mmCIF file of C-alpha atoms in Angstrom:
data_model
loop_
_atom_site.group_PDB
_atom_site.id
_atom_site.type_symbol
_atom_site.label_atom_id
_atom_site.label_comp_id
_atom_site.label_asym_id
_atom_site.label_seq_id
_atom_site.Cartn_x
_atom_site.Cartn_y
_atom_site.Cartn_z
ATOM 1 C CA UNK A 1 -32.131 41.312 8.292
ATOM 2 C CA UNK A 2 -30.758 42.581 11.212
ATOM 3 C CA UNK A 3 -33.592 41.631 13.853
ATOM 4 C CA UNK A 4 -33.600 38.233 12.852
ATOM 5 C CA UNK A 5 -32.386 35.726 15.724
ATOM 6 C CA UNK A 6 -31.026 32.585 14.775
ATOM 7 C CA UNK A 7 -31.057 31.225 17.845
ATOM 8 C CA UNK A 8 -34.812 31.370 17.862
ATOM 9 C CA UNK A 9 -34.937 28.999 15.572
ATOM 10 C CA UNK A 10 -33.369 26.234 17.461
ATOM 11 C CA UNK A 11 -34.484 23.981 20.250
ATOM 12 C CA UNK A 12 -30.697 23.901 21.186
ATOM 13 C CA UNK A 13 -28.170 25.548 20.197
ATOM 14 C CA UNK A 14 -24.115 24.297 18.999
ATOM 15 C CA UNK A 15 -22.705 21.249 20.459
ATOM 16 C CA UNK A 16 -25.856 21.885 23.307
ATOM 17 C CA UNK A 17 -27.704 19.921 20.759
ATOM 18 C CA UNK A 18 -26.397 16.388 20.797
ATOM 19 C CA UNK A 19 -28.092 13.615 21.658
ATOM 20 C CA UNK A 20 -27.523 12.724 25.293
ATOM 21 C CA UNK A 21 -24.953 10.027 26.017
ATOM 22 C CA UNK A 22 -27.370 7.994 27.579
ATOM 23 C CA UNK A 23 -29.791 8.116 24.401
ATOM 24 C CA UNK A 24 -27.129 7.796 22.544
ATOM 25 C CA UNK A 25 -25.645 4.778 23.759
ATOM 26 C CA UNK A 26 -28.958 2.532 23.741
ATOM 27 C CA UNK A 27 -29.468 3.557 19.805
ATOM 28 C CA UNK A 28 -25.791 2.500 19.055
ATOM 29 C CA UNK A 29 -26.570 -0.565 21.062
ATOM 30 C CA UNK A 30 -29.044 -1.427 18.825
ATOM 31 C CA UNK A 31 -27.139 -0.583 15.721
ATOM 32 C CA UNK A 32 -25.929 -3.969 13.893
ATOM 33 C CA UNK A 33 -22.067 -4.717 13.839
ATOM 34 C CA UNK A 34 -20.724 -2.819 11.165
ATOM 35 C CA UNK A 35 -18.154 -4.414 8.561
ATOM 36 C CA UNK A 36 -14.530 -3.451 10.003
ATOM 37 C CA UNK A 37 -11.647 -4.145 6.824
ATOM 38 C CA UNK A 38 -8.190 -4.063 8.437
ATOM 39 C CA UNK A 39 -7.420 -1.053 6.881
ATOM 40 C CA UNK A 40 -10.146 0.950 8.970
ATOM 41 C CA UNK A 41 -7.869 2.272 11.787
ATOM 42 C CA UNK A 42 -9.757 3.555 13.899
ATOM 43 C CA UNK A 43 -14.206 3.382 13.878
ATOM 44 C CA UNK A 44 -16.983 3.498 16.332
ATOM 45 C CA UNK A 45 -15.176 1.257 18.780
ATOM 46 C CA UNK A 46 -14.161 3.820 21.561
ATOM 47 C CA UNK A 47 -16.743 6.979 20.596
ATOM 48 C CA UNK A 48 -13.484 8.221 18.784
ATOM 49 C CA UNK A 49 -13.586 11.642 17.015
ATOM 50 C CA UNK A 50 -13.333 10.491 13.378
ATOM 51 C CA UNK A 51 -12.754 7.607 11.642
ATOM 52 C CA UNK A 52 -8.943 6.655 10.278
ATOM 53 C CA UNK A 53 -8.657 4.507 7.276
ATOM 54 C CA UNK A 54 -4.968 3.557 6.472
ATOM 55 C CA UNK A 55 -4.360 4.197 2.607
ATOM 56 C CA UNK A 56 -0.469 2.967 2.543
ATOM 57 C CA UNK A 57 2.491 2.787 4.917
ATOM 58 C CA UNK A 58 2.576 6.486 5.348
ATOM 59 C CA UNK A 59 -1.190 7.647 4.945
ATOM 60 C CA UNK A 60 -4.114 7.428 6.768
ATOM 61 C CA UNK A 61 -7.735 9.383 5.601
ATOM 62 C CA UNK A 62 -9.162 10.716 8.793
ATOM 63 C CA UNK A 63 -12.934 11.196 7.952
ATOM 64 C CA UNK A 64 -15.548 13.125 10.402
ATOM 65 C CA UNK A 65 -18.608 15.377 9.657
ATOM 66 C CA UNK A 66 -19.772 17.436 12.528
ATOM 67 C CA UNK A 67 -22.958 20.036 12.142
ATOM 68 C CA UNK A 68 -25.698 21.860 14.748
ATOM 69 C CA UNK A 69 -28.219 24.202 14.875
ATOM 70 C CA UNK A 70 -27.102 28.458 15.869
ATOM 71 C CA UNK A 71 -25.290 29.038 18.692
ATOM 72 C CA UNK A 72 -25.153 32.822 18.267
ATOM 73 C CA UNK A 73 -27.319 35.125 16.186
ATOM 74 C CA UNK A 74 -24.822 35.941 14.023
ATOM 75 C CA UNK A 75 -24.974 34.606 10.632
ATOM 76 C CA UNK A 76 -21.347 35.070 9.811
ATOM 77 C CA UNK A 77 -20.297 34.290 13.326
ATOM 78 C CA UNK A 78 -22.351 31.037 13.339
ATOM 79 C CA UNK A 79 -20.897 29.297 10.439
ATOM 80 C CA UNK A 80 -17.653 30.429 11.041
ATOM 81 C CA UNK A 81 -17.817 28.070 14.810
ATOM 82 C CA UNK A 82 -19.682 25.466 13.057
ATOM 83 C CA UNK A 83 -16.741 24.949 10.283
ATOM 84 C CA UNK A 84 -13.985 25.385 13.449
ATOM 85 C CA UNK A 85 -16.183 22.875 14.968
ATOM 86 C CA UNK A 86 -16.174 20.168 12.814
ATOM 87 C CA UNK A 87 -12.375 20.276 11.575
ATOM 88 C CA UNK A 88 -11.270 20.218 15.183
ATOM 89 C CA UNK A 89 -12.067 16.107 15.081
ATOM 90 C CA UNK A 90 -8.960 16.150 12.459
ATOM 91 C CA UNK A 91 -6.883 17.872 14.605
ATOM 92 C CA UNK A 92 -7.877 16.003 17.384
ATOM 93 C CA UNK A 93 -7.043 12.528 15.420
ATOM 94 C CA UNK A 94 -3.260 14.687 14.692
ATOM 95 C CA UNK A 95 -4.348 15.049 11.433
ATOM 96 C CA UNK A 96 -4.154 17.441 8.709
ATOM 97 C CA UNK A 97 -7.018 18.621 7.504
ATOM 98 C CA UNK A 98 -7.133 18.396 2.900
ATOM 99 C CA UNK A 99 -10.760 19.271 2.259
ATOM 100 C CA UNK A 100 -14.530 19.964 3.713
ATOM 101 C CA UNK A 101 -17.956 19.259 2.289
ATOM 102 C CA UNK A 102 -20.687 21.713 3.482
ATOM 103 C CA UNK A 103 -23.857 20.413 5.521
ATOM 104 C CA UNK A 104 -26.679 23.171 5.096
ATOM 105 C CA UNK A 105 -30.014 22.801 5.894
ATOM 106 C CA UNK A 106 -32.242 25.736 6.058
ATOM 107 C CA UNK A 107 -36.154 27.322 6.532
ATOM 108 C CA UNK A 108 -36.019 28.718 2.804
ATOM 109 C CA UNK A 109 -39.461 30.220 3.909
ATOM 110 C CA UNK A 110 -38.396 32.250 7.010
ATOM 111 C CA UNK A 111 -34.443 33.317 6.513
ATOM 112 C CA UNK A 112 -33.511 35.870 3.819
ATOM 113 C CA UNK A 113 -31.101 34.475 1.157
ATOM 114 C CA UNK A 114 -28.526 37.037 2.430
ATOM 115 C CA UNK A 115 -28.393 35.748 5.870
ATOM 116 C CA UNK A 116 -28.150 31.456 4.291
ATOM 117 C CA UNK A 117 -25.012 33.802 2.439
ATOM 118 C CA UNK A 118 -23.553 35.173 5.486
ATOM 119 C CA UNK A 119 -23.731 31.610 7.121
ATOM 120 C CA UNK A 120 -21.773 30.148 4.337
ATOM 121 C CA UNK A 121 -19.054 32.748 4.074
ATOM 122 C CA UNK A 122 -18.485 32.374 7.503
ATOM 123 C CA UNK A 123 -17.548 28.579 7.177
ATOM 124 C CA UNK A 124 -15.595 29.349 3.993
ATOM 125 C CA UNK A 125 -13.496 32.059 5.966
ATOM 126 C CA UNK A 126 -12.340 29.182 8.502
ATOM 127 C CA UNK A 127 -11.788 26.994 5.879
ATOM 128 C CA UNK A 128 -9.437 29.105 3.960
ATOM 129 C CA UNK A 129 -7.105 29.904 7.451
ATOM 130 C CA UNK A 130 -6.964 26.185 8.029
ATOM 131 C CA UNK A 131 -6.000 25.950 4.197
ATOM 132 C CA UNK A 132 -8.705 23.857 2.433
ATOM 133 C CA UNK A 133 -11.415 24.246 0.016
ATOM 134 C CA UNK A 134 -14.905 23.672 0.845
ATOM 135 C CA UNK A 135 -15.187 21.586 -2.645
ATOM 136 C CA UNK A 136 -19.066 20.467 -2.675
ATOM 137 C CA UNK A 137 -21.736 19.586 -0.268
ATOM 138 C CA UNK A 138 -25.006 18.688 0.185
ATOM 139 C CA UNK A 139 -28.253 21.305 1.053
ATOM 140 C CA UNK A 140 -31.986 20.839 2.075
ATOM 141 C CA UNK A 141 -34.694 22.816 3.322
ATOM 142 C CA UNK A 142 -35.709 22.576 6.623
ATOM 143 C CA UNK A 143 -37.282 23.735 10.074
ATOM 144 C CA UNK A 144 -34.419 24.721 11.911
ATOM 145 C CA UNK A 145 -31.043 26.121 10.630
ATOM 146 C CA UNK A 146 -28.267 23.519 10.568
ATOM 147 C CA UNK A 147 -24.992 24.321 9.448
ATOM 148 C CA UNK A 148 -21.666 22.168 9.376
ATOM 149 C CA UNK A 149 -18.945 20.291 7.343
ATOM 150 C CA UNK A 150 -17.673 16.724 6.382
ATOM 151 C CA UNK A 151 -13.923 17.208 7.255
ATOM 152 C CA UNK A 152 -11.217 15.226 5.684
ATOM 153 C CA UNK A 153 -7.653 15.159 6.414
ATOM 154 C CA UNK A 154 -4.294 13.152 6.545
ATOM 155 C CA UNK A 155 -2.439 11.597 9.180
ATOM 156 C CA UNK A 156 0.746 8.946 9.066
ATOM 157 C CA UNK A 157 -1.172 5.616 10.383
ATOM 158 C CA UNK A 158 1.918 5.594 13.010
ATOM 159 C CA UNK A 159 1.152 8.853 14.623
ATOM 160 C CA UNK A 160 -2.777 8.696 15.135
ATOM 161 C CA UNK A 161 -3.795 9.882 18.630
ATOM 162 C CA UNK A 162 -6.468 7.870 19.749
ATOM 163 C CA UNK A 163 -8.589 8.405 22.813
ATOM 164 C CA UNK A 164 -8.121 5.189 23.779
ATOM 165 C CA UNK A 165 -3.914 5.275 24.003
ATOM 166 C CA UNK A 166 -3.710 6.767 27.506
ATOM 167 C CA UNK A 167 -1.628 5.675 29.702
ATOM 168 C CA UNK A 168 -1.272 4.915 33.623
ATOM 169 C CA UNK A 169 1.102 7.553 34.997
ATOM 170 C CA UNK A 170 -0.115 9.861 32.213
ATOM 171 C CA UNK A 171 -1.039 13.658 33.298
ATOM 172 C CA UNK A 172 -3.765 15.182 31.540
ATOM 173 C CA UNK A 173 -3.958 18.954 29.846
ATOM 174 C CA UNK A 174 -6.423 20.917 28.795
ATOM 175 C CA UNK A 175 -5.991 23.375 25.602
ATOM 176 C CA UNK A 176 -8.985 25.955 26.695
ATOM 177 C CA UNK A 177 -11.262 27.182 28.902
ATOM 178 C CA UNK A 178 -14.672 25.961 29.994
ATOM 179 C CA UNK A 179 -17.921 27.501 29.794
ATOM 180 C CA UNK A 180 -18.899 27.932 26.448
ATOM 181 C CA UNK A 181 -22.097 26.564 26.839
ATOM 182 C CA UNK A 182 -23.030 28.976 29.999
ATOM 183 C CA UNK A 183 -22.129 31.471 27.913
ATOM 184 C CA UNK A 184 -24.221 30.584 25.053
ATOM 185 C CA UNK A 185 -27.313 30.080 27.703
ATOM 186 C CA UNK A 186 -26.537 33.582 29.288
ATOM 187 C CA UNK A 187 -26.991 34.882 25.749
ATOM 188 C CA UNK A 188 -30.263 32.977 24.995
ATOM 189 C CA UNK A 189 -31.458 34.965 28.218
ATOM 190 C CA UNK A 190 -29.955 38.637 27.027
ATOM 191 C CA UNK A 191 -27.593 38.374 29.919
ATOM 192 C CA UNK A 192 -24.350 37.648 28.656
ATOM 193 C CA UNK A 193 -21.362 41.240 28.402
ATOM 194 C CA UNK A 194 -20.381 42.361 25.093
ATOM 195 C CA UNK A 195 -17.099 41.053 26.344
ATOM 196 C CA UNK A 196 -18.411 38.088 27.040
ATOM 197 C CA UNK A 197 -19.841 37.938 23.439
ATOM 198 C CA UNK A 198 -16.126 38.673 22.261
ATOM 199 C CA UNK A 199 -14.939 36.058 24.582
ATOM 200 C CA UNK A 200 -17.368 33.744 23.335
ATOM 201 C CA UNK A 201 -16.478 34.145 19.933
ATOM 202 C CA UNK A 202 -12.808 33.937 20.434
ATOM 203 C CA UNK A 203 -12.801 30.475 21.712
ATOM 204 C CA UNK A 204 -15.087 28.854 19.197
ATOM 205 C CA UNK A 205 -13.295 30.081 16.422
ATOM 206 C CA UNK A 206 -9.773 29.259 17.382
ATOM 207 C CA UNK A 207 -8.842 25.974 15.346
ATOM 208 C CA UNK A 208 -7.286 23.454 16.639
ATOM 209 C CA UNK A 209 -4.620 23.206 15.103
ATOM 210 C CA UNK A 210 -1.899 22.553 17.424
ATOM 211 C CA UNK A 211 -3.064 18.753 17.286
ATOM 212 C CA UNK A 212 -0.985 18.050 14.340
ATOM 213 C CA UNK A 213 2.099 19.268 16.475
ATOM 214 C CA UNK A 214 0.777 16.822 18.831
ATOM 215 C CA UNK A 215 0.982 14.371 17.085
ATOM 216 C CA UNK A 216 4.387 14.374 16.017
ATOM 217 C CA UNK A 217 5.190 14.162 20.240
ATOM 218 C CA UNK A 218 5.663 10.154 21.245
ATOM 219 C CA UNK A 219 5.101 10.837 24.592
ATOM 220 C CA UNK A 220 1.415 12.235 23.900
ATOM 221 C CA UNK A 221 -0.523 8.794 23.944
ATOM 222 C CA UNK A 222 -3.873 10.018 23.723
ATOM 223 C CA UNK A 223 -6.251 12.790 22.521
ATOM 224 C CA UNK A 224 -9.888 14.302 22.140
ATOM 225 C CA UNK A 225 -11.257 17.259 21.805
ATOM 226 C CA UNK A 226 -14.035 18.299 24.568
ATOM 227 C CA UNK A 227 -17.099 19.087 22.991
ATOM 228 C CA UNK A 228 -21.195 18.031 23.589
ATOM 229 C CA UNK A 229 -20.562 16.030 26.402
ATOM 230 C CA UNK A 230 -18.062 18.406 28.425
ATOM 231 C CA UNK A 231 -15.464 17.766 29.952
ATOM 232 C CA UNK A 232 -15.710 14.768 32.294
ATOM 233 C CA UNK A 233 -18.168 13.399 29.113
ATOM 234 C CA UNK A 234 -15.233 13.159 27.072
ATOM 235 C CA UNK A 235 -12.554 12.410 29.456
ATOM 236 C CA UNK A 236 -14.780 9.114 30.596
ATOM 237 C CA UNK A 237 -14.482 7.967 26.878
ATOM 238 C CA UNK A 238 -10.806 8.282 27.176
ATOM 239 C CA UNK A 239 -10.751 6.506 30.599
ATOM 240 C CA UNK A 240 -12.979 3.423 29.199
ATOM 241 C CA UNK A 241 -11.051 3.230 25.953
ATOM 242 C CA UNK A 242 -7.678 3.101 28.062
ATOM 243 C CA UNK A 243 -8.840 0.684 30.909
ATOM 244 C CA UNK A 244 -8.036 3.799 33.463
ATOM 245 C CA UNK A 245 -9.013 6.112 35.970
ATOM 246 C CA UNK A 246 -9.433 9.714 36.164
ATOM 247 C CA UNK A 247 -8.347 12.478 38.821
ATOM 248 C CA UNK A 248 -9.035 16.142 38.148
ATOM 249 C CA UNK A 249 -8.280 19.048 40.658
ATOM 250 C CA UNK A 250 -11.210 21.511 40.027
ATOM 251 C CA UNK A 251 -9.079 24.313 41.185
ATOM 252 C CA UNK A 252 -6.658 23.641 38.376
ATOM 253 C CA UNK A 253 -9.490 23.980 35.374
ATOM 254 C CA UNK A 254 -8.789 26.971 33.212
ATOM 255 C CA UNK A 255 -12.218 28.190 33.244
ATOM 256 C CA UNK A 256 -14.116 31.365 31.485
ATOM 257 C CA UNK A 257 -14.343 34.179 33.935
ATOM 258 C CA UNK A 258 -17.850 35.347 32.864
ATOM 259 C CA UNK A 259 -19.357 31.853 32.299
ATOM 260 C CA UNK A 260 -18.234 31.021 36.418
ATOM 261 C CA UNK A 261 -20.307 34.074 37.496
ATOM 262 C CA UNK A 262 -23.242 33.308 35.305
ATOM 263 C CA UNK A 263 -23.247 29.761 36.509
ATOM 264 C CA UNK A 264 -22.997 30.656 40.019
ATOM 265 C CA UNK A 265 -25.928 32.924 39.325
ATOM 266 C CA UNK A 266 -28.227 29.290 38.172
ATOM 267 C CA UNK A 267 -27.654 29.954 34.531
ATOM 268 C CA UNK A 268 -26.343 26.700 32.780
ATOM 269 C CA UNK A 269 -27.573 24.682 29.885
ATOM 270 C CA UNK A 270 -30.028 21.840 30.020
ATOM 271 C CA UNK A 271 -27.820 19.497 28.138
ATOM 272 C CA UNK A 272 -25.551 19.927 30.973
ATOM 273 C CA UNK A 273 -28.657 18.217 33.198
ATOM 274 C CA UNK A 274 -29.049 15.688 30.668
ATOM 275 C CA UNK A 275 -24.820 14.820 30.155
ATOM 276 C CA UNK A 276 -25.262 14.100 34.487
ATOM 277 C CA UNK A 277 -27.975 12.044 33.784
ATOM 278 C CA UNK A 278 -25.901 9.990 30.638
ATOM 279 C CA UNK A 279 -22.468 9.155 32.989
ATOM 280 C CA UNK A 280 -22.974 10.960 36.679
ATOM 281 C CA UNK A 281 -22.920 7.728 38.214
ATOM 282 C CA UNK A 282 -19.543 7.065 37.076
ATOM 283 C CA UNK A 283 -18.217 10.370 39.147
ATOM 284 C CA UNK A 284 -17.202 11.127 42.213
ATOM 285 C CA UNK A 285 -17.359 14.529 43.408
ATOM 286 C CA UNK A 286 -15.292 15.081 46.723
ATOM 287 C CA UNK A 287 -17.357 16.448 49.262
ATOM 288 C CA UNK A 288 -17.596 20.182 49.793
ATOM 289 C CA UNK A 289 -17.729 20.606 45.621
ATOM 290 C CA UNK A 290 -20.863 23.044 44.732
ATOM 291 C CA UNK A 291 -23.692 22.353 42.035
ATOM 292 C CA UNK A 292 -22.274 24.779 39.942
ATOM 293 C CA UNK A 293 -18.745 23.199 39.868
ATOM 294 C CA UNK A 294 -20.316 20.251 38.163
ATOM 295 C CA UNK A 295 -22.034 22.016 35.830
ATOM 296 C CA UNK A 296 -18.669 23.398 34.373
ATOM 297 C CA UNK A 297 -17.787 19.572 34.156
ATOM 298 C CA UNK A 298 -20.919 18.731 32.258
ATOM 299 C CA UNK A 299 -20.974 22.252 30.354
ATOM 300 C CA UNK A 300 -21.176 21.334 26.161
ATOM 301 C CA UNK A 301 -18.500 23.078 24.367
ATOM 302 C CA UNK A 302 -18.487 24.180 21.416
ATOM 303 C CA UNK A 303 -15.744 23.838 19.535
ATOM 304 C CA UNK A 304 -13.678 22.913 22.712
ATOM 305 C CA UNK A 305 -10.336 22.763 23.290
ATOM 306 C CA UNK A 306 -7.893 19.736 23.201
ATOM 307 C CA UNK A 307 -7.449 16.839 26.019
ATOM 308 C CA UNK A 308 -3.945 15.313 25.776
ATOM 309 C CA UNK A 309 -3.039 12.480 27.637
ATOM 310 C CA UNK A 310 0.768 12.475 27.918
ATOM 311 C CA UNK A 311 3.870 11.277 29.761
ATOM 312 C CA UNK A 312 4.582 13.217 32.703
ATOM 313 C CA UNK A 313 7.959 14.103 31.746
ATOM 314 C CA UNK A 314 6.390 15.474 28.475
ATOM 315 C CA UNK A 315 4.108 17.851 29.797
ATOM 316 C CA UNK A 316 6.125 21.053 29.687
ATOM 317 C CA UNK A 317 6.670 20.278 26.290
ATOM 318 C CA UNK A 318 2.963 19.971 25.462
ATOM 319 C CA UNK A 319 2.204 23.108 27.105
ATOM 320 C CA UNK A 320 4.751 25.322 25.549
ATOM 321 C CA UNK A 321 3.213 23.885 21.795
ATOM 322 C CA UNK A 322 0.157 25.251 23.176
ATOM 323 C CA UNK A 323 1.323 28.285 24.176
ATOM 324 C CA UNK A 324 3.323 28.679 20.905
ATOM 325 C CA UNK A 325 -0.127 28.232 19.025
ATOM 326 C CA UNK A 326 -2.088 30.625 20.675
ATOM 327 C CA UNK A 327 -3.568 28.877 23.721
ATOM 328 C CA UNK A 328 -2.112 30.762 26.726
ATOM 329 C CA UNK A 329 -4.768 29.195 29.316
ATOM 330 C CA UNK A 330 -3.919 25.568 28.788
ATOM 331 C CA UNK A 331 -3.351 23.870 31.650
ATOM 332 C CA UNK A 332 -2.494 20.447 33.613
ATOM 333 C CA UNK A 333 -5.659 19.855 34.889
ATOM 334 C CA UNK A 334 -4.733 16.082 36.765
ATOM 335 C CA UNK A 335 -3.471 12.380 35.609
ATOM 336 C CA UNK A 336 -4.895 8.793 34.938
ATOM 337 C CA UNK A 337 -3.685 6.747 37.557
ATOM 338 C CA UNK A 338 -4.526 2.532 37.442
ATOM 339 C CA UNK A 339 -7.928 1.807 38.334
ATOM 340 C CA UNK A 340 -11.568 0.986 36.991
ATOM 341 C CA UNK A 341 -12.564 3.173 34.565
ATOM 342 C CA UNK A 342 -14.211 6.275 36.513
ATOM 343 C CA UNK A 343 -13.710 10.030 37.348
ATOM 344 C CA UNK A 344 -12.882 11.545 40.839
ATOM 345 C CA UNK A 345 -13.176 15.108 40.830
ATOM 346 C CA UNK A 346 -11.560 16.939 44.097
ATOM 347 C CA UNK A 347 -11.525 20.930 44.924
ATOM 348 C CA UNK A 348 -7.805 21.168 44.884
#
């Protein structure tokens, strides 16, 4: 059971695997309009993290499903970022999560029951530290191993945190480090550090949960969490929900020590190639920045960390929730200034 490698079973691995944005947008394009009640708060509008339906005056159901093929070998250590993965879109909303439904779809021909086992317990273990049952689910067999949840959760319809609330003026930070996906592509190559591994690990399985502090903060007008598309992926969809502008000092990134040298080295993902090819066009890279620096930009992360758009004056107040939660690398990373919806990127 030992020698088996999940990630051989995958084209992609994690949050590597989503469609690319430009794929993505011509099928949505082509998807009819969709019935929108008044209750539904928040839907496919603005390429928002979940869905918000307002029950009553003081409760919303925030609804998201997130799943992927391995991102590790690992059994346990696979389902255990897949489930941190998908309830992150609650916290991202400033929900609380209530309850999950399991997403399992697996080669019932070539993995051992005990490793489909270890897969599940891992999810369950996240589940349980973020406090809710996994309470049913759905299972199939297939080709490749996919593993994930339907999340559910709660938020008060006054204190959702949309990715399309920023505002001018507003600085922008960042909850963790980038590089995930180099990391996960050094590993697919047998070049990534056992600390790296740790590292690696670490990250992905860190919820989110500091969102629902968030939340409860006025001055914090919009948030996402950065995932498939990277960083300036997700930060776009929060510039062209808001009507803004983007400036981000590259120097100021909190990035993954191992994942810079790897990079540097040529290692990098090829979703990262094909999240240029979705939305490069709408960034500008200031001249003397290196082809590695975007491919931190572009890099899919797995189970990312939190963007928050806030008030200026607010921002010492958003990192020290952070920092209270566990997330001692967050940083201000730059601000949304007026201006068509786009990202400049400079060294400093």
């Amino acid at each position: 059971m030992d020698d088996i490698k999940l990630t051989s079973f995958s084209h992609g691995g994690g949050c590597g695997c989503k469609i690319a944005p430009a794929v993505l947008s011509q099928i949505l394009a082509a998807t009819p309009a969709a019935l929108i009640p008044p209750q539904l708060l928040v839907g496919t509008e603005s390429s928002d993290d979940a869905a918000v339906y307002k029950l009553n005056d003081s409760q919303a159901l925030v609804a998201t499903t997130d799943f992927f093929t391995p991102i590790v070998d690992d059994p346990r250590d696979f389902g255990r970022i897949a489930a941190t993965n998908a309830i992150s879109d609650i916290y991202a909303m400033g929900g609380t999560p209530i309850l999950a439904l399991a997403l399992v779809g697996m080669p019932l021909d070539k993995l051992p029951l005990p490793v489909i086992e270890r897969i599940l317990s891992g999810g369950a273990s996240v589940c349980a530290e973020a406090g809710i049952p996994i309470a049913g689910g759905h299972s199939i067999d297939v080709l490749e191993p996919i593993y994930g949840l339907v999340a559910l959760g709660l938020v008060h319809p006054d204190k959702v945190k949309k990715n399309s609330g920023a505002k001018a003026g507003d600085v922008l930070i960042l909850g963790k480090p980038l590089g995930v996906g180099i990391l996960s592509a050094a590993l697919k190559k047998g070049r990534l550090s056992a600390e790296g591994y740790g590292r690696m690990i670490a990250y992905t399985t860190q919820l989110n949960r500091v969102g629902t502090r968030l939340a409860e903060l006025p001055a914090v007008h919009a948030m996402t969490d950065v995932t498939g598309f990277g960083l300036a992926g997700h930060l776009l969809e929060i510039c062209r929900g808001s009507g803004l502008a983007a400036h981000v000092r590259f120097a100021a990134l909190p990035l993954i020590a191992e994942a810079v040298e790897h990079v540097q080295a040529g290692i990098a993902t090829g979703a990262s190639n094909r999240n240029w090819a979705g939305y490069g066009h709408e960034v500008a890279l200031e001249a003397g920045l290196e082809e590695w620096q975007q491919k931190l930009i572009t890099d899919p992360q797995t189970s990312g960390g939190l963007l928050v758009s806030c008030a200026p004056e607010a921002a010492a107040e958003v990192l020290a929730a952070f920092r209270d939660a566990g997330f001692g690398e967050a940083a201000v990373i730059g601000e949304l200034p007026p201006g068509t919806p786009g990202l400049t990127v400079s060294a400093r």
